XYZ file of C-alpha atoms in Angstrom:
211
model
C -18.309 50.242 -51.448
C -21.798 50.448 -52.860
C -23.528 47.907 -55.096
C -22.885 50.248 -58.027
C -19.127 49.842 -57.443
C -19.134 46.079 -57.952
C -18.490 46.289 -61.703
C -15.355 48.449 -61.332
C -14.181 46.259 -58.475
C -14.648 43.086 -60.511
C -12.771 44.593 -63.441
C -9.839 45.537 -61.199
C -9.781 42.049 -59.664
C -9.796 40.524 -63.152
C -6.752 42.614 -64.052
C -4.988 41.565 -60.831
C -5.740 37.909 -61.564
C -4.367 38.239 -65.086
C -1.230 40.110 -64.013
C -0.424 37.399 -61.447
C -0.994 34.660 -64.013
C -3.983 33.067 -62.301
C -7.207 31.713 -63.765
C -10.275 33.930 -63.620
C -12.747 32.870 -60.925
C -16.117 34.440 -60.230
C -16.244 32.704 -56.852
C -12.908 34.230 -55.841
C -13.978 37.714 -56.931
C -17.275 37.336 -55.071
C -15.421 36.299 -51.917
C -13.140 39.335 -52.129
C -16.167 41.580 -52.718
C -17.966 40.272 -49.638
C -14.865 40.839 -47.491
C -13.798 44.232 -48.827
C -17.099 45.999 -49.477
C -16.900 47.771 -46.098
C -14.068 49.918 -47.508
C -14.299 52.839 -49.985
C -13.834 51.840 -53.632
C -10.841 54.123 -54.199
C -9.014 52.637 -51.214
C -9.660 49.112 -52.493
C -8.462 50.002 -55.990
C -5.243 51.445 -54.548
C -4.721 48.227 -52.587
C -5.219 46.122 -55.724
C -2.719 48.296 -57.585
C -0.212 47.884 -54.740
C -0.727 44.114 -54.852
C 0.192 44.108 -58.547
C 3.589 45.538 -57.652
C 4.274 42.909 -54.988
C 5.421 39.327 -55.469
C 2.678 36.942 -54.386
C 2.437 33.174 -54.468
C 0.031 32.046 -55.551
C -2.449 34.894 -54.946
C -3.030 37.568 -52.262
C -5.755 36.905 -49.721
C -8.405 39.460 -48.688
C -6.426 40.056 -45.474
C -3.428 41.087 -47.585
C -5.464 43.757 -49.368
C -6.920 44.919 -46.046
C -3.347 45.375 -44.779
C -2.666 47.653 -47.764
C -5.874 49.593 -47.081
C -5.503 50.019 -43.332
C -1.742 50.253 -43.078
C 0.268 49.053 -40.102
C -1.283 48.518 -36.640
C 0.280 51.817 -35.555
C -1.212 53.572 -38.598
C -4.665 52.270 -37.677
C -4.220 53.389 -34.085
C -3.233 56.891 -35.192
C -6.215 57.048 -37.557
C -8.587 56.030 -34.753
C -7.135 58.779 -32.533
C -7.769 61.290 -35.315
C -11.344 60.002 -35.673
C -11.944 60.436 -31.937
C -10.830 64.058 -32.112
C -12.905 64.633 -35.222
C -15.967 63.982 -33.072
C -14.959 66.731 -30.667
C -13.875 69.088 -33.454
C -17.296 68.686 -35.097
C -19.016 69.674 -31.872
C -20.136 66.218 -30.741
C -20.369 66.384 -26.967
C -20.370 63.512 -24.494
C -24.012 64.336 -23.809
C -24.826 62.323 -26.944
C -24.410 58.603 -27.420
C -21.983 57.545 -30.173
C -22.098 54.336 -32.208
C -18.659 53.384 -33.576
C -18.467 51.157 -36.635
C -14.943 50.424 -35.388
C -15.759 48.666 -32.118
C -12.055 48.655 -31.165
C -12.200 52.466 -31.037
C -15.152 52.318 -28.637
C -13.384 49.813 -26.389
C -10.234 51.915 -26.486
C -12.206 54.900 -25.170
C -13.341 52.794 -22.218
C -9.875 51.334 -21.618
C -8.011 54.662 -21.765
C -10.526 57.102 -20.250
C -12.914 54.884 -18.301
C -16.007 55.932 -20.251
C -17.234 58.337 -22.927
C -18.051 61.097 -20.432
C -14.493 61.222 -19.108
C -13.078 61.109 -22.630
C -14.512 64.581 -23.076
C -12.180 65.835 -20.342
C -9.042 64.868 -22.287
C -6.856 67.972 -22.778
C -6.475 69.212 -26.337
C -3.157 69.472 -28.140
C -3.313 73.279 -27.982
C -4.467 73.441 -24.352
C -2.540 74.473 -21.251
C -1.714 70.793 -20.701
C 0.114 69.578 -23.835
C 1.937 66.938 -21.779
C -1.402 65.487 -20.686
C -2.540 65.330 -24.314
C 0.674 63.587 -25.391
C 0.390 61.084 -22.550
C -3.159 60.146 -23.531
C -2.112 59.990 -27.183
C 0.714 57.535 -26.506
C -1.476 55.428 -24.222
C -4.205 55.363 -26.878
C -1.879 54.125 -29.626
C -0.500 51.301 -27.456
C -3.937 50.307 -26.156
C -5.592 50.331 -29.581
C -2.882 48.071 -31.008
C -3.228 45.669 -28.083
C -7.018 45.505 -28.406
C -6.768 45.008 -32.178
C -4.562 41.952 -31.748
C -7.275 40.217 -29.714
C -9.488 40.136 -32.842
C -12.897 40.280 -31.221
C -16.004 42.431 -31.514
C -16.485 44.866 -28.648
C -19.519 46.880 -27.597
C -19.596 49.633 -30.269
C -21.793 52.005 -28.243
C -20.391 54.875 -26.182
C -23.284 55.965 -23.968
C -23.687 59.664 -23.459
C -25.073 61.554 -20.487
C -28.537 61.799 -22.054
C -28.787 58.011 -22.286
C -27.417 57.452 -18.792
C -29.768 59.998 -17.198
C -32.807 59.109 -19.308
C -33.825 60.810 -22.532
C -35.978 63.901 -22.017
C -36.891 64.456 -25.670
C -37.019 62.324 -28.815
C -34.168 64.314 -30.318
C -31.926 63.497 -27.372
C -32.402 59.822 -28.208
C -30.733 60.305 -31.604
C -27.284 58.732 -31.755
C -24.161 59.968 -33.516
C -22.634 57.362 -35.814
C -18.893 57.348 -36.530
C -17.981 55.138 -39.491
C -14.608 53.572 -40.290
C -13.666 56.446 -42.574
C -14.265 58.995 -39.823
C -17.538 60.258 -41.295
C -20.118 61.462 -38.792
C -23.892 61.216 -39.079
C -27.051 60.938 -36.983
C -29.183 57.848 -36.486
C -32.434 57.402 -34.580
C -32.682 55.387 -31.380
C -34.668 52.755 -33.286
C -31.922 52.461 -35.904
C -29.388 52.018 -33.098
C -31.401 49.177 -31.583
C -31.584 47.433 -34.975
C -27.800 47.716 -35.350
C -27.248 46.328 -31.870
C -29.376 43.305 -32.714
C -27.195 42.717 -35.786
C -23.995 43.082 -33.765
C -25.080 40.854 -30.884
C -24.275 37.449 -32.499
C -20.676 38.524 -33.193
C -20.299 39.886 -29.658
C -21.688 36.658 -28.162
C -19.265 34.585 -30.250
C -16.391 36.753 -29.014
C -17.442 36.336 -25.387
C -17.803 32.578 -25.805
C -14.293 32.437 -27.263
C -12.977 34.013 -24.049
C -14.616 31.402 -21.807
């Protein structure tokens, strides 16, 4: 959601609070906003509407609305598989580096294929090896669900051949960004480094939790 969506979000939360017979609270609404703003407004509004039709006591938590938005663990795994193939369908080759807002997706690529370069060798559904495609698909869904249950932040960067061999031009240093809704865009190498600095504290905390 964007800052301009906060008013509509707050209004919807006020309706939810009223429907469930709870007192209005700006602090509660602000907390929900901070947690849910990573999702599109329409998806959040649908989740709030679904919550109104469910019995809650005393009030749904942000995680409950996220469950409505993202669906079951298997749903999320299937969506991530579709997002991976969207990269290939849009002509993104493994020559380029990809930054995944969903770090579980990036880790799943490494767990299932070994690395980003080998992911590009995965047979397509309409190829001469449909069995190979189905095998990777099933492995992906199981692996993504397993990684998601760990609840940690993984390295979100899938390094392409250009990065591994050394950039030859400034354009080659540009990184493809895949967001949680499957949208694809370009970001400069400098923008990537700034994002990595932001992600590092969460990754360090996750590593410390494993020690």
